[in-house]
Amino acid sequence: MNQDITINEDGVEQIALKDYTQHAYLNYSMYVINDRALPNLCDGLKPVQRRIVYAMSELGLKSSAKFKKSARTIGDVIGKFHPHGDSACYEAMVLMAQPFTYRYPLVDGQGNWGSQDDPKSFAAMRYTESRLQGYADVLLAELEQGTVEWKPNFDGTLDEPEILPARLPNVLLNGGSGIAVGMATDIPPHNLIEVADACIYVLDNPKATVQDICKIIKGPDFPTEAELITPKHEIMELYETGRGSLKTRATYVIESGEIVINALPYQVSGAKVLEQIAAQMQKKKLPMVVDLRDESDHENPTRIVIVPRSNRIDYDGVMSHLFSTTDLERNYRVNFNMIGINKRPQVKDIASLLKEWVEFRISTVRRRLQFRLDKILDRMHILDGLLTAYLNIDEVIKIIRKEDKPKLALMQSFKLSERQSEAILELKLRQLAKLEEIKIKAEQKELADERKTLEQLLSSATRLKTFLKNEIKADAEKFGDARRTPLVQREEAKAYSETELISTESVTIVLSERGWVRAAKGHDVDPLSLQYKSGDSFKLAAHGKSNQLAIFMDSTGKAYSLPAHGLPSARGQGEPLSGRVTAPSGATFHGVVIGEEDRDVLIASDAGYGFVAKVGDLISKNKTGKSILRLPKGSMVLPTLLLKDYKTDLILAVTNEGRMLMFPLNQLPRLAKGKGNKIIGIPSGRVADRIEFVVAIMVLSTEDGLIVHAGRRHHNLKPADLQHYFGERGRRGNKLPRGFQNVDRIERITKGGDSVATE
């Protein structure tokens, strides 16, 4: 960035604050991106991780070495290579040692290194001990073989590697996450065998596509055994773009009627899951669960037991609810953002990533082979000089004893190079005696054979690829293991609705003449036996379930819905409906119905009009209700009736003048709202003046009878008798016999006459 710098009278440089802050922040952001937060594609490590691994190797903490205090390692790291906070550095080391955090841990820890329930519960570094895991050899084995560039440490007193010569793409195997300035990275771990096979495929097929690679790498492989339920096409899209999300879900089995969760999603705490489930149980949002236990131990790191209320509970339904409402199902961001070979951050698709890593690996192997070849040529050159010295041992000794500058004399006498002369002069006298021509020639032959092999590898791209593939296969056999994360197709988790969480008990909804409502448990309640307020009495009752909605119709044709479980108990006298809903001024309640949303219901007015609707059509979420029935002038709402069989049942209507008409119910239309069609013919003027109107309406089966009550008298009508009143919808109907025309109420007699339903 160009900066305008001026020098004042005192010789002090001055710069605009805007330019200074821009320059400083740009430097800081580039430092965070390149040297702190993002992993390098080549070795998959951030600088702090790389320095920890390198410092441990310098301390000799290989996998076969004895453990050393972690404080010793961290001291070396922050003192020699990484001048930052010791706690942050130690935490980075801890993460590399946790088998539930890293798919292939780099550090072998002894002591308390945290647990899956609480990854940050690890002991202080003065207590724990550590060394490198065997897998760390994949990163370190070729370090001293001229494979990578070195750079000075922060104070210039030591050198450290810019990257480690990884033999496998660790950036995919262990993944990583980090937040830089303006960018972030979230790379999930993968299976070593699958990634190794993909690298071999890319070596054989340089033009491999993402689709080709996805046939080998099925998806990420997390350290835990939870299921990966992201659809295959989404995983493919993720690998194509380098961005996306993954969804994992806990696994469970049913043992002796109990649900046992045996694997949790990656980075999910079992203790937190227990808290989440327990909180729902305390808030009575999980009534089908009666107990919760944590039986996790060393043999079973994850074993959470959920005890259902009974064996009739839908286990899959309970788990689907828990997947939706707890961390038993977890989403993960994926962002393949990393520092490439060109030292620039970039989001890469998986094909580009593997091709770039293979390019790095070929370059690394070439450097390693060339380094070894140079060593061989140097040694062979020295052996030639030593052989010359052996063949002329007496003259060599003579020159060394007499000449002031023996090195020059040897070079001139035997046509040796300076390097060869120095090697001869560095020999001890006793070693001259041991020099044997046969041994020197044997070493020369051995080195010549190795030189030939190396030169063939370096000169042939095909041989080099084969050599590289064999190395990858060997590492895969040594460090690879089976996939832990199964890929499974699952339905989307669905939480229980409020009504589903309520226990389904039988209830009777009771409505009084003055609009007071209550709910009694069971269907065997006699509403007439309940106590009512002075001047009030029973009006209507409806039978249903506690997890259903009770629907009330007012005198204006509006419907209001309230949860049955929320209604006051029948142990008291109830509450006025007007306190729970907002009805029009002066409106009264004339109907109550409760049932499944797809159940048919008859809506009618005493003007003789009506229609068939669904219970679901009457449901309203608003306190102000929902307009359902349009009332003709002067008419009133009749009680709402639940229907059994729209196709075969009959509807019967009786007017106050004793006219009765019966016809098939299916002649009435299905509507969601409106006035409806004419049920029985009554002149509109007679309804408006309240001269004639419907006093009762009923739905019968073809085998039901009827009792007509008129004052103290009643008239029994058998199914055959009712045929006299059968007609077409909308007709005037036939008159009832004299003495029974002033109808008070009607009762239905079911088949056999052993039960009577009062309407």
Short mmCIF file of C-alpha atoms in Angstrom, two decimals, residues 401-700:
data_model
loop_
_atom_site.label_atom_id
_atom_site.label_comp_id
_atom_site.label_asym_id
_atom_site.label_seq_id
_atom_site.Cartn_x
_atom_site.Cartn_y
_atom_site.Cartn_z
CA ARG A 401 54.90 -36.88 7.27
CA LYS A 402 57.19 -34.68 5.16
CA GLU A 403 55.07 -32.07 3.34
CA ASP A 404 54.19 -28.75 4.95
CA LYS A 405 50.92 -28.63 2.98
CA PRO A 406 49.95 -32.29 2.65
CA LYS A 407 46.50 -31.56 1.22
CA LEU A 408 47.91 -29.81 -1.85
CA ALA A 409 50.61 -32.46 -2.21
CA LEU A 410 48.03 -35.25 -2.17
CA MET A 411 45.87 -33.42 -4.70
CA GLN A 412 48.84 -32.96 -7.04
CA SER A 413 50.34 -36.42 -6.58
CA PHE A 414 47.17 -38.48 -7.05
CA LYS A 415 44.95 -35.98 -8.89
CA LEU A 416 42.49 -35.87 -6.00
CA SER A 417 39.85 -33.25 -5.25
CA GLU A 418 39.98 -31.07 -2.17
CA ARG A 419 37.04 -33.04 -0.70
CA GLN A 420 38.90 -36.35 -1.22
CA SER A 421 42.15 -35.03 0.23
CA GLU A 422 40.34 -33.77 3.34
CA ALA A 423 38.69 -37.18 3.79
CA ILE A 424 42.11 -38.90 3.63
CA LEU A 425 43.66 -36.49 6.08
CA GLU A 426 40.77 -36.91 8.52
CA LEU A 427 41.41 -40.63 8.77
CA LYS A 428 43.06 -41.87 11.95
CA LEU A 429 46.18 -43.94 11.67
CA ARG A 430 44.46 -47.07 12.93
CA GLN A 431 41.77 -46.64 10.29
CA LEU A 432 44.38 -46.73 7.54
CA ALA A 433 45.29 -50.19 8.61
CA LYS A 434 41.71 -51.33 8.41
CA LEU A 435 41.15 -50.05 4.92
CA GLU A 436 40.60 -52.93 2.67
CA GLU A 437 40.11 -52.78 -1.04
CA ILE A 438 37.34 -55.39 -0.95
CA LYS A 439 35.23 -53.49 1.56
CA ILE A 440 35.58 -50.22 -0.33
CA LYS A 441 34.64 -51.85 -3.62
CA ALA A 442 31.65 -53.61 -2.00
CA GLU A 443 30.36 -50.27 -0.67
CA GLN A 444 30.97 -48.70 -4.07
CA LYS A 445 28.93 -51.42 -5.77
CA GLU A 446 26.08 -51.07 -3.28
CA LEU A 447 26.00 -47.31 -3.73
CA ALA A 448 26.22 -47.64 -7.51
CA ASP A 449 23.16 -49.89 -7.52
CA GLU A 450 21.21 -47.43 -5.36
CA ARG A 451 22.36 -44.56 -7.56
CA LYS A 452 21.08 -46.35 -10.63
CA THR A 453 17.68 -46.94 -9.01
CA LEU A 454 17.38 -43.31 -7.94
CA GLU A 455 18.38 -41.99 -11.35
CA GLN A 456 15.78 -44.26 -12.98
CA LEU A 457 13.08 -42.98 -10.63
CA LEU A 458 14.01 -39.35 -11.20
CA SER A 459 14.17 -39.71 -14.97
CA SER A 460 10.86 -41.64 -15.37
CA ALA A 461 7.52 -40.07 -14.38
CA THR A 462 5.82 -43.48 -14.61
CA ARG A 463 8.30 -45.17 -12.25
CA LEU A 464 8.08 -42.24 -9.86
CA LYS A 465 4.28 -42.51 -9.73
CA THR A 466 4.48 -46.25 -9.08
CA PHE A 467 7.02 -45.65 -6.32
CA LEU A 468 4.78 -42.96 -4.79
CA LYS A 469 1.69 -45.20 -4.96
CA ASN A 470 3.51 -48.00 -3.17
CA GLU A 471 4.49 -45.62 -0.36
CA ILE A 472 0.89 -44.41 0.00
CA LYS A 473 -0.38 -48.01 0.09
CA ALA A 474 2.18 -48.92 2.76
CA ASP A 475 1.11 -45.99 4.96
CA ALA A 476 -2.56 -46.85 4.42
CA GLU A 477 -1.95 -50.42 5.56
CA LYS A 478 0.02 -49.24 8.59
CA PHE A 479 -2.22 -46.42 9.85
CA GLY A 480 -5.57 -47.00 8.12
CA ASP A 481 -8.71 -48.31 9.79
CA ALA A 482 -12.34 -49.01 8.98
CA ARG A 483 -14.85 -46.20 8.53
CA ARG A 484 -16.49 -45.20 11.80
CA THR A 485 -19.25 -42.93 10.52
CA PRO A 486 -21.91 -44.88 8.60
CA LEU A 487 -23.72 -43.09 5.78
CA VAL A 488 -27.45 -43.63 6.23
CA GLN A 489 -30.57 -42.20 4.61
CA ARG A 490 -33.03 -41.05 7.27
CA GLU A 491 -36.29 -39.13 7.33
CA GLU A 492 -36.19 -35.59 8.65
CA ALA A 493 -36.59 -35.42 12.41
CA LYS A 494 -39.92 -34.04 13.56
CA ALA A 495 -40.71 -32.66 17.01
CA TYR A 496 -43.98 -33.51 18.73
CA SER A 497 -46.68 -30.87 18.47
CA GLU A 498 -48.23 -29.54 21.67
CA THR A 499 -51.27 -31.80 21.27
CA GLU A 500 -49.13 -34.90 20.66
CA LEU A 501 -47.27 -34.31 23.92
CA ILE A 502 -50.50 -34.34 25.91
CA SER A 503 -51.65 -37.68 27.29
CA THR A 504 -54.72 -38.86 25.35
CA GLU A 505 -57.42 -39.28 27.98
CA SER A 506 -61.14 -39.48 27.36
CA VAL A 507 -62.92 -36.25 28.29
CA THR A 508 -66.46 -34.91 28.27
CA ILE A 509 -66.87 -31.21 27.45
CA VAL A 510 -69.87 -29.73 29.27
CA LEU A 511 -71.47 -26.40 28.24
CA SER A 512 -74.11 -24.68 30.39
CA GLU A 513 -77.03 -22.48 29.32
CA ARG A 514 -75.15 -19.36 30.40
CA GLY A 515 -71.99 -20.31 28.47
CA TRP A 516 -69.89 -21.79 31.28
CA VAL A 517 -67.56 -24.60 30.18
CA ARG A 518 -65.65 -27.40 31.90
CA ALA A 519 -64.02 -30.74 31.04
CA ALA A 520 -64.67 -33.97 32.94
CA LYS A 521 -62.41 -37.04 32.70
CA GLY A 522 -64.05 -40.03 31.00
CA HIS A 523 -67.14 -40.50 28.85
CA ASP A 524 -69.36 -41.95 31.57
CA VAL A 525 -70.05 -38.58 33.16
CA ASP A 526 -73.71 -37.57 33.62
CA PRO A 527 -73.75 -33.81 32.84
CA LEU A 528 -77.18 -33.44 34.49
CA SER A 529 -75.75 -34.57 37.83
CA LEU A 530 -73.09 -31.84 37.90
CA GLN A 531 -73.56 -28.73 40.02
CA TYR A 532 -74.34 -25.47 38.22
CA LYS A 533 -74.45 -21.88 39.38
CA SER A 534 -77.73 -20.52 40.61
CA GLY A 535 -80.00 -19.86 37.65
CA ASP A 536 -77.80 -21.91 35.29
CA SER A 537 -78.31 -25.44 33.93
CA PHE A 538 -76.91 -28.03 31.53
CA LYS A 539 -77.13 -27.25 27.83
CA LEU A 540 -74.75 -29.40 25.70
CA ALA A 541 -72.05 -32.05 26.07
CA ALA A 542 -69.49 -33.58 23.69
CA HIS A 543 -67.16 -36.57 24.03
CA GLY A 544 -63.54 -36.52 22.85
CA LYS A 545 -59.85 -36.78 23.80
CA SER A 546 -57.77 -34.47 25.95
CA ASN A 547 -55.31 -33.85 23.10
CA GLN A 548 -58.01 -32.57 20.75
CA LEU A 549 -59.52 -29.12 20.24
CA ALA A 550 -62.99 -28.36 21.56
CA ILE A 551 -64.95 -26.17 19.11
CA PHE A 552 -67.78 -23.89 20.20
CA MET A 553 -70.39 -22.24 17.93
CA ASP A 554 -71.93 -18.94 18.98
CA SER A 555 -75.28 -17.42 18.05
CA THR A 556 -73.70 -15.36 15.23
CA GLY A 557 -72.34 -18.42 13.38
CA LYS A 558 -68.74 -18.05 14.53
CA ALA A 559 -66.59 -20.99 15.67
CA TYR A 560 -63.98 -20.83 18.44
CA SER A 561 -61.44 -23.55 19.25
CA LEU A 562 -59.78 -24.23 22.61
CA PRO A 563 -57.47 -27.11 23.69
CA ALA A 564 -59.54 -29.62 25.66
CA HIS A 565 -56.71 -30.19 28.15
CA GLY A 566 -56.68 -26.48 28.96
CA LEU A 567 -60.34 -26.26 29.96
CA PRO A 568 -61.21 -26.04 33.68
CA SER A 569 -61.91 -29.25 35.56
CA ALA A 570 -65.48 -30.49 36.10
CA ARG A 571 -64.74 -30.70 39.83
CA GLY A 572 -65.67 -27.03 39.90
CA GLN A 573 -68.38 -25.12 38.10
CA GLY A 574 -66.15 -24.16 35.20
CA GLU A 575 -65.40 -20.78 33.66
CA PRO A 576 -67.35 -18.53 31.27
CA LEU A 577 -66.33 -19.06 27.65
CA SER A 578 -66.47 -15.30 27.15
CA GLY A 579 -63.32 -15.05 29.29
CA ARG A 580 -61.35 -17.26 26.91
CA VAL A 581 -62.66 -16.10 23.53
CA THR A 582 -63.65 -12.71 22.13
CA ALA A 583 -67.24 -13.14 20.96
CA PRO A 584 -69.46 -10.33 19.58
CA SER A 585 -71.41 -8.40 22.20
CA GLY A 586 -74.57 -10.24 23.25
CA ALA A 587 -73.59 -13.50 21.54
CA THR A 588 -74.45 -16.78 23.24
CA PHE A 589 -73.07 -20.27 22.67
CA HIS A 590 -75.23 -22.91 20.97
CA GLY A 591 -72.90 -25.70 19.93
CA VAL A 592 -69.90 -27.74 21.05
CA VAL A 593 -68.05 -30.44 19.12
CA ILE A 594 -64.73 -32.26 19.59
CA GLY A 595 -63.07 -34.83 17.32
CA GLU A 596 -60.36 -35.56 14.76
CA GLU A 597 -59.78 -32.83 12.19
CA ASP A 598 -60.93 -35.01 9.28
CA ARG A 599 -64.22 -35.95 10.99
CA ASP A 600 -67.45 -34.77 9.30
CA VAL A 601 -69.71 -32.37 11.17
CA LEU A 602 -73.21 -31.00 10.44
CA ILE A 603 -73.66 -27.22 10.63
CA ALA A 604 -77.27 -25.97 10.48
CA SER A 605 -79.60 -23.08 11.36
CA ASP A 606 -83.21 -23.30 12.56
CA ALA A 607 -84.23 -21.61 9.27
CA GLY A 608 -83.83 -25.10 7.81
CA TYR A 609 -80.49 -24.59 6.05
CA GLY A 610 -77.27 -26.54 6.60
CA PHE A 611 -74.15 -28.17 5.18
CA VAL A 612 -71.47 -30.75 6.03
CA ALA A 613 -67.99 -29.54 6.96
CA LYS A 614 -64.83 -31.01 8.46
CA VAL A 615 -63.86 -30.38 12.07
CA GLY A 616 -60.62 -28.94 10.71
CA ASP A 617 -62.62 -26.29 8.80
CA LEU A 618 -63.90 -24.92 12.13
CA ILE A 619 -60.52 -24.55 13.82
CA SER A 620 -59.28 -21.01 14.39
CA LYS A 621 -56.10 -19.84 16.10
CA ASN A 622 -57.61 -16.44 16.86
CA LYS A 623 -59.54 -15.58 20.00
CA THR A 624 -62.00 -13.71 17.78
CA GLY A 625 -63.05 -16.96 16.13
CA LYS A 626 -63.87 -17.85 12.55
CA SER A 627 -67.11 -17.09 10.66
CA ILE A 628 -68.60 -20.41 9.55
CA LEU A 629 -72.42 -20.23 9.26
CA ARG A 630 -74.27 -17.39 7.51
CA LEU A 631 -77.64 -17.06 9.21
CA PRO A 632 -80.84 -16.10 7.36
CA LYS A 633 -82.74 -13.17 8.93
CA GLY A 634 -84.33 -14.08 12.24
CA SER A 635 -82.78 -17.54 12.46
CA MET A 636 -80.62 -19.12 15.12
CA VAL A 637 -77.78 -21.67 15.23
CA LEU A 638 -78.65 -25.31 15.92
CA PRO A 639 -76.32 -27.59 17.93
CA THR A 640 -73.38 -28.91 15.87
CA LEU A 641 -73.48 -32.68 15.26
CA LEU A 642 -70.56 -35.08 14.65
CA LEU A 643 -71.28 -37.48 11.77
CA LYS A 644 -70.37 -41.14 11.39
CA ASP A 645 -71.00 -41.99 7.72
CA TYR A 646 -71.72 -39.23 5.25
CA LYS A 647 -72.55 -41.69 2.49
CA THR A 648 -75.15 -43.91 4.23
CA ASP A 649 -76.59 -41.95 7.19
CA LEU A 650 -79.93 -40.14 7.12
CA ILE A 651 -80.77 -36.64 8.36
CA LEU A 652 -84.05 -35.88 10.09
CA ALA A 653 -85.46 -32.40 10.85
CA VAL A 654 -88.54 -31.43 12.91
CA THR A 655 -90.23 -27.98 13.00
CA ASN A 656 -92.19 -26.38 15.81
CA GLU A 657 -95.39 -27.04 13.85
CA GLY A 658 -94.83 -30.78 13.96
CA ARG A 659 -93.57 -31.23 10.41
CA MET A 660 -90.81 -33.84 10.01
CA LEU A 661 -88.65 -34.71 6.99
CA MET A 662 -85.97 -37.38 6.56
CA PHE A 663 -83.61 -37.79 3.59
CA PRO A 664 -80.07 -39.13 2.82
CA LEU A 665 -77.34 -37.05 4.44
CA ASN A 666 -75.20 -37.08 1.29
CA GLN A 667 -77.75 -34.79 -0.39
CA LEU A 668 -76.31 -31.95 1.68
CA PRO A 669 -73.21 -30.29 0.18
CA ARG A 670 -69.72 -30.26 1.67
CA LEU A 671 -68.71 -26.68 2.43
CA ALA A 672 -66.07 -24.96 4.58
CA LYS A 673 -68.46 -22.10 5.40
CA GLY A 674 -71.59 -20.42 4.14
CA LYS A 675 -75.39 -20.58 4.45
CA GLY A 676 -75.76 -24.16 3.22
CA ASN A 677 -78.63 -25.79 1.33
CA LYS A 678 -82.26 -26.11 2.36
CA ILE A 679 -82.89 -29.10 4.65
CA ILE A 680 -86.64 -28.68 5.21
CA GLY A 681 -88.87 -26.17 3.47
CA ILE A 682 -89.96 -23.25 5.65
CA PRO A 683 -91.11 -19.95 4.09
CA SER A 684 -88.48 -17.28 4.88
CA GLY A 685 -91.05 -14.84 6.23
CA ARG A 686 -92.27 -17.35 8.78
CA VAL A 687 -88.66 -17.79 10.04
CA ALA A 688 -88.00 -14.05 10.24
CA ASP A 689 -91.17 -13.58 12.32
CA ARG A 690 -90.32 -16.70 14.38
CA ILE A 691 -93.64 -18.31 13.37
CA GLU A 692 -92.07 -21.53 12.13
CA PHE A 693 -88.54 -22.85 12.62
CA VAL A 694 -86.64 -26.09 13.15
CA VAL A 695 -86.71 -27.27 16.76
CA ALA A 696 -84.61 -30.40 16.40
CA ILE A 697 -82.28 -32.03 13.92
CA MET A 698 -80.74 -35.51 14.09
CA VAL A 699 -78.61 -37.92 12.11
CA LEU A 700 -79.73 -41.59 12.04
#
